[in-house]
Each structure stands twice: as structure tokens, then as C-alpha cells.
Amino acid sequence: MPEVVRVRPRRFGDARGYFSEVFNARVFRQQVADVGFVQDNEALSGAVGTLRGLHFQRSPMAQGKLIRVIRGAIFDVAVDIRKGSPSYGRHVSARLDGIDGDQLWVPVGFAHGYCTLEPDTLVAYKVTNYYSPADDGGILWSDPAIGIEWPVPAQGPVLSAKDLALPLLEDLPAHFSYNSEREDIA
């Protein structure tokens, strides 16, 4: 899915460590997406197998997200939920960690989630719109129609009550259209 982009900021290293410009608005707008970010979020997950997602926000508060890991590692997932899209219901995944510094751009019209691969994983992400509880939405992490092979421990993932109660993709109203990703058609 070309809309979901892996971003690799350059690192300049020497005997002291490294320096990296992790975000540059001009470069991001030219090379990835012409969007502005309004909020930075951070999440710490103590246990391996902590699963957060699959989340999105409906219009008018729909969000694009730029995700990076500061410490630890995650299995990061984006699911296309744009009705009419050739990749509707399909997902892409990437391993992100604090060592290589890669980031994942997840645009509006995709649900997002991740599972921690290391203890005390710290994730930071920029979003293109403010959080709105009234526009919060999601899909059940284990929806067989999506078929994500989550790398969870044998005892299962650590989940919030909210994430356990999310609907299946087939029960989700059409919140996003492939032709107009910011238009709420529900």
C-alpha cells in the first residue's frame, strides 16, 4: 500500500553516539505527505505483548499518524478501512525499534495498532488532528477477516477493556471513502 510509508531519518554517528533529525516538516511534506501535525503523543508499555489497537478517528477529527519507537520495539500495523479501496481490509506491518529509528506514516483512512516486542517499550507519534473521544473508533485486533499474525506471547496479549470490545471490520460503518479519504460517508 503506497499510502503507508516507512520513513528512515538519517543518523550521523561517531564515538559519542549519533545525531538524527527525526522530523523536518519541509522534507516530510515534500517526500511523504503534505500534512501538518498538531499533537505529539507518547505511550509506555511495560510488558512484552502489550497490544494497542486497531484504532482510528472518524471525520471531522480523522488523524494521520507518524509513529516511532524511542526505546524497545514494536510490531506496527496499518489496516486500510477506505470503502472502495483495492486494498480494503488488507494490512501492512513493520517492525520498528529504538535502535534503527525508522518511522511509519499511517494516513487518514487506516486503522492503526501495535504489539510490543520488548519490555518497557516507549512509542511516540505525531498526529494530524486533535484527539476526540466522540470520534474514536476501532476494529477488533484479532478479526479473522484481516488475518494479522500478531507476535503475541503464548498466554495472549495484554489488552485494554476498550480494545477487547471493538467490532469486526464487517460490522464497521463506512467511515472513509477511497475517492475522498477525509470525507465521512457514514
C-alpha atoms as an extended CHARMM CRD file, in Angstrom:
* protein
*
       186  EXT
         1         1  MET       CA              0.0000000000        0.0000000000        0.0000000000  PROA      1               0.0000000000
         2         2  PRO       CA              1.8510000000        3.0780000000       -1.1940000000  PROA      2               0.0000000000
         3         3  GLU       CA             -0.0430000000        5.4170000000        1.1620000000  PROA      3               0.0000000000
         4         4  VAL       CA              1.6220000000        3.8240000000        4.2270000000  PROA      4               0.0000000000
         5         5  VAL       CA              5.2520000000        4.9320000000        4.1510000000  PROA      5               0.0000000000
         6         6  ARG       CA              8.2990000000        3.7880000000        6.0930000000  PROA      6               0.0000000000
         7         7  VAL       CA             10.4270000000        6.8390000000        6.9050000000  PROA      7               0.0000000000
         8         8  ARG       CA             14.1550000000        6.4760000000        7.6360000000  PROA      8               0.0000000000
         9         9  PRO       CA             15.7100000000        9.5990000000        9.1710000000  PROA      9               0.0000000000
        10        10  ARG       CA             19.4520000000        9.8710000000        8.5660000000  PROA      10              0.0000000000
        11        11  ARG       CA             21.7690000000        9.3300000000       11.5090000000  PROA      11              0.0000000000
        12        12  PHE       CA             25.2380000000       10.7840000000       11.8690000000  PROA      12              0.0000000000
        13        13  GLY       CA             27.3330000000        8.7360000000       14.2580000000  PROA      13              0.0000000000
        14        14  ASP       CA             30.7390000000        8.8990000000       15.8520000000  PROA      14              0.0000000000
        15        15  ALA       CA             32.4100000000        7.6470000000       19.0430000000  PROA      15              0.0000000000
        16        16  ARG       CA             29.9470000000        9.6580000000       21.1690000000  PROA      16              0.0000000000
        17        17  GLY       CA             26.8190000000        8.0790000000       19.6610000000  PROA      17              0.0000000000
        18        18  TYR       CA             24.6870000000        9.6460000000       16.9380000000  PROA      18              0.0000000000
        19        19  PHE       CA             22.6840000000       12.7150000000       15.9290000000  PROA      19              0.0000000000
        20        20  SER       CA             19.4410000000       12.4460000000       13.9550000000  PROA      20              0.0000000000
        21        21  GLU       CA             16.9330000000       14.9780000000       12.7150000000  PROA      21              0.0000000000
        22        22  VAL       CA             13.8910000000       12.7910000000       13.4440000000  PROA      22              0.0000000000
        23        23  PHE       CA             11.3760000000       15.1560000000       11.8610000000  PROA      23              0.0000000000
        24        24  ASN       CA             11.5810000000       18.0050000000        9.3570000000  PROA      24              0.0000000000
        25        25  ALA       CA              8.2180000000       19.4120000000        8.2310000000  PROA      25              0.0000000000
        26        26  ARG       CA              9.5010000000       20.6500000000        4.8720000000  PROA      26              0.0000000000
        27        27  VAL       CA             11.0990000000       17.3060000000        3.9530000000  PROA      27              0.0000000000
        28        28  PHE       CA              8.0850000000       15.3270000000        5.2050000000  PROA      28              0.0000000000
        29        29  ARG       CA              5.6550000000       17.4550000000        3.1580000000  PROA      29              0.0000000000
        30        30  GLN       CA              7.8050000000       17.1180000000        0.0220000000  PROA      30              0.0000000000
        31        31  GLN       CA              8.6280000000       13.4100000000        0.2570000000  PROA      31              0.0000000000
        32        32  VAL       CA              5.8010000000       11.7380000000        2.2200000000  PROA      32              0.0000000000
        33        33  ALA       CA              2.5670000000       13.7250000000        2.7260000000  PROA      33              0.0000000000
        34        34  ASP       CA              1.5470000000       17.3700000000        2.6260000000  PROA      34              0.0000000000
        35        35  VAL       CA              0.0890000000       17.4610000000        6.1340000000  PROA      35              0.0000000000
        36        36  GLY       CA              0.6470000000       19.3670000000        9.3480000000  PROA      36              0.0000000000
        37        37  PHE       CA              0.9120000000       17.8360000000       12.7960000000  PROA      37              0.0000000000
        38        38  VAL       CA             -0.9480000000       19.3140000000       15.7810000000  PROA      38              0.0000000000
        39        39  GLN       CA             -0.2200000000       16.9540000000       18.6620000000  PROA      39              0.0000000000
        40        40  ASP       CA              2.5610000000       14.6330000000       19.8680000000  PROA      40              0.0000000000
        41        41  ASN       CA              1.6240000000       11.5340000000       21.8740000000  PROA      41              0.0000000000
        42        42  GLU       CA              3.7160000000        9.0860000000       23.8710000000  PROA      42              0.0000000000
        43        43  ALA       CA              2.8610000000        5.6210000000       25.2190000000  PROA      43              0.0000000000
        44        44  LEU       CA              4.8900000000        3.4410000000       27.5750000000  PROA      44              0.0000000000
        45        45  SER       CA              4.0890000000       -0.2850000000       27.6620000000  PROA      45              0.0000000000
        46        46  GLY       CA              5.7380000000       -2.3140000000       30.4110000000  PROA      46              0.0000000000
        47        47  ALA       CA              5.0190000000       -5.8620000000       29.2760000000  PROA      47              0.0000000000
        48        48  VAL       CA              6.0370000000       -7.6900000000       26.1220000000  PROA      48              0.0000000000
        49        49  GLY       CA              2.8640000000       -8.4800000000       24.1750000000  PROA      49              0.0000000000
        50        50  THR       CA              1.0200000000       -5.2830000000       25.0730000000  PROA      50              0.0000000000
        51        51  LEU       CA             -1.3150000000       -4.7350000000       22.1280000000  PROA      51              0.0000000000
        52        52  ARG       CA             -2.8240000000       -1.3220000000       21.4090000000  PROA      52              0.0000000000
        53        53  GLY       CA             -5.3120000000       -1.0700000000       18.5730000000  PROA      53              0.0000000000
        54        54  LEU       CA             -6.6480000000       -1.2040000000       16.0000000000  PROA      54              0.0000000000
        55        55  HSD       CA             -7.6440000000        2.4700000000       16.3310000000  PROA      55              0.0000000000
        56        56  PHE       CA             -8.7320000000        5.3790000000       14.1440000000  PROA      56              0.0000000000
        57        57  GLN       CA            -10.7370000000        8.5810000000       14.4460000000  PROA      57              0.0000000000
        58        58  ARG       CA            -13.7680000000        9.4100000000       12.3150000000  PROA      58              0.0000000000
        59        59  SER       CA            -14.2530000000       12.6810000000       10.4660000000  PROA      59              0.0000000000
        60        60  PRO       CA            -14.2400000000       15.5150000000       11.2140000000  PROA      60              0.0000000000
        61        61  MET       CA            -11.3980000000       14.5860000000       13.6030000000  PROA      61              0.0000000000
        62        62  ALA       CA             -9.7180000000       11.9040000000       11.4620000000  PROA      62              0.0000000000
        63        63  GLN       CA             -5.9830000000       11.5880000000       12.0710000000  PROA      63              0.0000000000
        64        64  GLY       CA             -2.8960000000       10.6330000000       10.1640000000  PROA      64              0.0000000000
        65        65  LYS       CA             -0.0930000000        9.3140000000       12.4130000000  PROA      65              0.0000000000
        66        66  LEU       CA              3.6880000000        9.2710000000       12.2220000000  PROA      66              0.0000000000
        67        67  ILE       CA              4.8790000000        6.5450000000       14.6090000000  PROA      67              0.0000000000
        68        68  ARG       CA              8.3650000000        5.9660000000       16.0020000000  PROA      68              0.0000000000
        69        69  VAL       CA              9.8640000000        3.9450000000       18.8280000000  PROA      69              0.0000000000
        70        70  ILE       CA             12.1570000000        5.7120000000       21.2670000000  PROA      70              0.0000000000
        71        71  ARG       CA             13.0120000000        2.6380000000       23.3610000000  PROA      71              0.0000000000
        72        72  GLY       CA             12.2050000000       -1.0400000000       22.7780000000  PROA      72              0.0000000000
        73        73  ALA       CA             10.4780000000       -2.4800000000       19.7160000000  PROA      73              0.0000000000
        74        74  ILE       CA              7.0130000000       -2.9480000000       18.2270000000  PROA      74              0.0000000000
        75        75  PHE       CA              5.2210000000       -4.8860000000       15.5230000000  PROA      75              0.0000000000
        76        76  ASP       CA              3.3280000000       -1.9900000000       13.8900000000  PROA      76              0.0000000000
        77        77  VAL       CA              0.2200000000       -2.4810000000       11.7200000000  PROA      77              0.0000000000
        78        78  ALA       CA             -1.9430000000       -0.3330000000        9.4150000000  PROA      78              0.0000000000
        79        79  VAL       CA             -5.2720000000       -1.6290000000        8.0080000000  PROA      79              0.0000000000
        80        80  ASP       CA             -6.9710000000        0.0070000000        5.0180000000  PROA      80              0.0000000000
        81        81  ILE       CA            -10.5710000000        0.8550000000        6.0070000000  PROA      81              0.0000000000
        82        82  ARG       CA            -11.4240000000        3.0420000000        2.9870000000  PROA      82              0.0000000000
        83        83  LYS       CA            -14.5420000000        1.6460000000        1.2940000000  PROA      83              0.0000000000
        84        84  GLY       CA            -13.9060000000        1.0820000000       -2.3920000000  PROA      84              0.0000000000
        85        85  SER       CA            -10.1340000000        0.8400000000       -1.9970000000  PROA      85              0.0000000000
        86        86  PRO       CA             -8.4530000000       -2.0160000000       -3.8850000000  PROA      86              0.0000000000
        87        87  SER       CA             -6.6900000000       -2.8620000000       -0.6010000000  PROA      87              0.0000000000
        88        88  TYR       CA             -9.7500000000       -2.5150000000        1.6860000000  PROA      88              0.0000000000
        89        89  GLY       CA             -9.4040000000       -4.8020000000        4.7060000000  PROA      89              0.0000000000
        90        90  ARG       CA             -5.7740000000       -5.6130000000        3.9490000000  PROA      90              0.0000000000
        91        91  HSD       CA             -2.9190000000       -4.6900000000        6.2360000000  PROA      91              0.0000000000
        92        92  VAL       CA              0.7640000000       -3.8780000000        6.1720000000  PROA      92              0.0000000000
        93        93  SER       CA              3.1540000000       -4.3410000000        9.0460000000  PROA      93              0.0000000000
        94        94  ALA       CA              6.6380000000       -3.2520000000       10.0360000000  PROA      94              0.0000000000
        95        95  ARG       CA              8.9960000000       -3.8430000000       12.9200000000  PROA      95              0.0000000000
        96        96  LEU       CA             10.0050000000       -0.5160000000       14.4480000000  PROA      96              0.0000000000
        97        97  ASP       CA             12.5930000000       -0.1390000000       17.1860000000  PROA      97              0.0000000000
        98        98  GLY       CA             14.6190000000        2.4480000000       19.0180000000  PROA      98              0.0000000000
        99        99  ILE       CA             17.8750000000        1.1740000000       17.5090000000  PROA      99              0.0000000000
       100       100  ASP       CA             17.3540000000        1.9490000000       13.7990000000  PROA      100             0.0000000000
       101       101  GLY       CA             14.9260000000        4.8600000000       14.2990000000  PROA      101             0.0000000000
       102       102  ASP       CA             12.6310000000        4.0740000000       11.3650000000  PROA      102             0.0000000000
       103       103  GLN       CA              9.1390000000        5.5920000000       11.4630000000  PROA      103             0.0000000000
       104       104  LEU       CA              5.8160000000        4.6240000000        9.8930000000  PROA      104             0.0000000000
       105       105  TRP       CA              3.3920000000        7.1020000000        8.2960000000  PROA      105             0.0000000000
       106       106  VAL       CA             -0.2220000000        5.8980000000        8.6380000000  PROA      106             0.0000000000
       107       107  PRO       CA             -2.5800000000        8.2580000000        6.7690000000  PROA      107             0.0000000000
       108       108  VAL       CA             -6.2480000000        9.0290000000        7.3410000000  PROA      108             0.0000000000
       109       109  GLY       CA             -8.4310000000        6.0830000000        6.3030000000  PROA      109             0.0000000000
       110       110  PHE       CA             -6.3110000000        3.4350000000        8.0030000000  PROA      110             0.0000000000
       111       111  ALA       CA             -6.7400000000        1.7920000000       11.3850000000  PROA      111             0.0000000000
       112       112  HSD       CA             -3.5150000000        1.5270000000       13.3820000000  PROA      112             0.0000000000
       113       113  GLY       CA             -2.2390000000       -0.7660000000       16.0990000000  PROA      113             0.0000000000
       114       114  TYR       CA              0.9100000000       -2.2710000000       17.5060000000  PROA      114             0.0000000000
       115       115  CYS       CA              2.2030000000       -5.0160000000       19.7630000000  PROA      115             0.0000000000
       116       116  THR       CA              5.2830000000       -4.5530000000       21.9400000000  PROA      116             0.0000000000
       117       117  LEU       CA              8.2050000000       -6.9180000000       21.3400000000  PROA      117             0.0000000000
       118       118  GLU       CA             10.3830000000       -5.7970000000       24.2550000000  PROA      118             0.0000000000
       119       119  PRO       CA              9.6830000000       -4.7540000000       27.8610000000  PROA      119             0.0000000000
       120       120  ASP       CA              9.3300000000       -1.0620000000       28.7050000000  PROA      120             0.0000000000
       121       121  THR       CA              8.7660000000       -0.0080000000       25.1070000000  PROA      121             0.0000000000
       122       122  LEU       CA              8.3050000000        3.7230000000       24.5990000000  PROA      122             0.0000000000
       123       123  VAL       CA              6.3900000000        4.8130000000       21.4630000000  PROA      123             0.0000000000
       124       124  ALA       CA              5.9820000000        8.4110000000       20.2660000000  PROA      124             0.0000000000
       125       125  TYR       CA              3.7110000000        9.5540000000       17.4780000000  PROA      125             0.0000000000
       126       126  LYS       CA              2.6570000000       12.7640000000       15.8160000000  PROA      126             0.0000000000
       127       127  VAL       CA             -0.9630000000       13.2010000000       14.7020000000  PROA      127             0.0000000000
       128       128  THR       CA             -2.6010000000       15.4910000000       12.1620000000  PROA      128             0.0000000000
       129       129  ASN       CA             -5.7110000000       16.2260000000       14.2410000000  PROA      129             0.0000000000
       130       130  TYR       CA             -6.6070000000       16.5290000000       17.9040000000  PROA      130             0.0000000000
       131       131  TYR       CA             -7.9310000000       13.5460000000       19.8370000000  PROA      131             0.0000000000
       132       132  SER       CA            -11.7190000000       13.4730000000       20.0850000000  PROA      132             0.0000000000
       133       133  PRO       CA            -13.3790000000       10.8190000000       22.2890000000  PROA      133             0.0000000000
       134       134  ALA       CA            -16.6440000000       11.3160000000       20.3590000000  PROA      134             0.0000000000
       135       135  ASP       CA            -14.9090000000       10.3790000000       17.0810000000  PROA      135             0.0000000000
       136       136  ASP       CA            -12.8450000000        7.4800000000       18.4280000000  PROA      136             0.0000000000
       137       137  GLY       CA            -13.2190000000        4.1810000000       16.5660000000  PROA      137             0.0000000000
       138       138  GLY       CA            -11.5470000000        0.8450000000       16.1210000000  PROA      138             0.0000000000
       139       139  ILE       CA            -11.5670000000       -2.7480000000       14.8890000000  PROA      139             0.0000000000
       140       140  LEU       CA            -11.0160000000       -5.8990000000       16.9350000000  PROA      140             0.0000000000
       141       141  TRP       CA             -7.3100000000       -6.7730000000       16.8920000000  PROA      141             0.0000000000
       142       142  SER       CA             -8.0000000000      -10.4680000000       16.2020000000  PROA      142             0.0000000000
       143       143  ASP       CA            -10.5140000000      -10.0590000000       13.3510000000  PROA      143             0.0000000000
       144       144  PRO       CA            -10.0030000000      -13.2060000000       11.2190000000  PROA      144             0.0000000000
       145       145  ALA       CA            -11.0670000000      -11.3290000000        8.0580000000  PROA      145             0.0000000000
       146       146  ILE       CA             -7.9600000000       -9.1270000000        8.3910000000  PROA      146             0.0000000000
       147       147  GLY       CA             -5.6900000000      -12.0260000000        9.3470000000  PROA      147             0.0000000000
       148       148  ILE       CA             -2.9200000000      -10.2130000000       11.2050000000  PROA      148             0.0000000000
       149       149  GLU       CA             -0.3570000000      -12.6440000000       12.6140000000  PROA      149             0.0000000000
       150       150  TRP       CA              0.4330000000      -10.7730000000       15.8140000000  PROA      150             0.0000000000
       151       151  PRO       CA              3.6340000000      -11.8560000000       17.5860000000  PROA      151             0.0000000000
       152       152  VAL       CA              1.9290000000      -12.2570000000       20.9620000000  PROA      152             0.0000000000
       153       153  PRO       CA              3.1550000000      -14.4500000000       23.8320000000  PROA      153             0.0000000000
       154       154  ALA       CA              1.5830000000      -17.8990000000       24.3460000000  PROA      154             0.0000000000
       155       155  GLN       CA             -0.6010000000      -16.5590000000       27.1840000000  PROA      155             0.0000000000
       156       156  GLY       CA             -2.0260000000      -13.9400000000       24.8080000000  PROA      156             0.0000000000
       157       157  PRO       CA             -1.7110000000      -10.1650000000       24.5370000000  PROA      157             0.0000000000
       158       158  VAL       CA             -2.1310000000       -7.5380000000       27.2400000000  PROA      158             0.0000000000
       159       159  LEU       CA             -5.2390000000       -5.5940000000       26.1340000000  PROA      159             0.0000000000
       160       160  SER       CA             -7.4320000000       -2.7890000000       27.4390000000  PROA      160             0.0000000000
       161       161  ALA       CA            -11.1320000000       -3.4280000000       28.0730000000  PROA      161             0.0000000000
       162       162  LYS       CA            -11.8620000000       -0.9330000000       25.2720000000  PROA      162             0.0000000000
       163       163  ASP       CA             -9.7710000000       -2.8790000000       22.7350000000  PROA      163             0.0000000000
       164       164  LEU       CA            -11.4180000000       -6.1780000000       23.6980000000  PROA      164             0.0000000000
       165       165  ALA       CA            -14.8570000000       -4.7170000000       22.8590000000  PROA      165             0.0000000000
       166       166  LEU       CA            -14.0940000000       -3.3150000000       19.3900000000  PROA      166             0.0000000000
       167       167  PRO       CA            -16.2180000000       -4.5170000000       16.4240000000  PROA      167             0.0000000000
       168       168  LEU       CA            -15.1860000000       -6.6900000000       13.4960000000  PROA      168             0.0000000000
       169       169  LEU       CA            -14.3870000000       -4.9900000000       10.1910000000  PROA      169             0.0000000000
       170       170  GLU       CA            -17.5870000000       -6.3880000000        8.6300000000  PROA      170             0.0000000000
       171       171  ASP       CA            -19.6390000000       -4.6100000000       11.3260000000  PROA      171             0.0000000000
       172       172  LEU       CA            -17.8990000000       -1.2680000000       10.8350000000  PROA      172             0.0000000000
       173       173  PRO       CA            -19.8620000000        1.5060000000        9.0980000000  PROA      173             0.0000000000
       174       174  ALA       CA            -18.2390000000        3.0830000000        6.0340000000  PROA      174             0.0000000000
       175       175  HSD       CA            -16.3650000000        5.9720000000        7.6550000000  PROA      175             0.0000000000
       176       176  PHE       CA            -13.8750000000        6.5730000000        4.8390000000  PROA      176             0.0000000000
       177       177  SER       CA            -14.1520000000        6.5490000000        1.0580000000  PROA      177             0.0000000000
       178       178  TYR       CA            -11.2940000000        5.6190000000       -1.2560000000  PROA      178             0.0000000000
       179       179  ASN       CA            -12.0590000000        8.6040000000       -3.5060000000  PROA      179             0.0000000000
       180       180  SER       CA            -12.1030000000       11.1380000000       -0.6830000000  PROA      180             0.0000000000
       181       181  GLU       CA            -10.1630000000        9.9040000000        2.3360000000  PROA      181             0.0000000000
       182       182  ARG       CA            -11.1840000000       12.8370000000        4.5420000000  PROA      182             0.0000000000
       183       183  GLU       CA            -14.8890000000       12.5810000000        3.7780000000  PROA      183             0.0000000000
       184       184  ASP       CA            -17.0310000000       10.8050000000        6.3520000000  PROA      184             0.0000000000
       185       185  ILE       CA            -19.6490000000        8.9080000000        4.3280000000  PROA      185             0.0000000000
       186       186  ALA       CA            -21.3650000000        7.1730000000        7.2490000000  PROA      186             0.0000000000
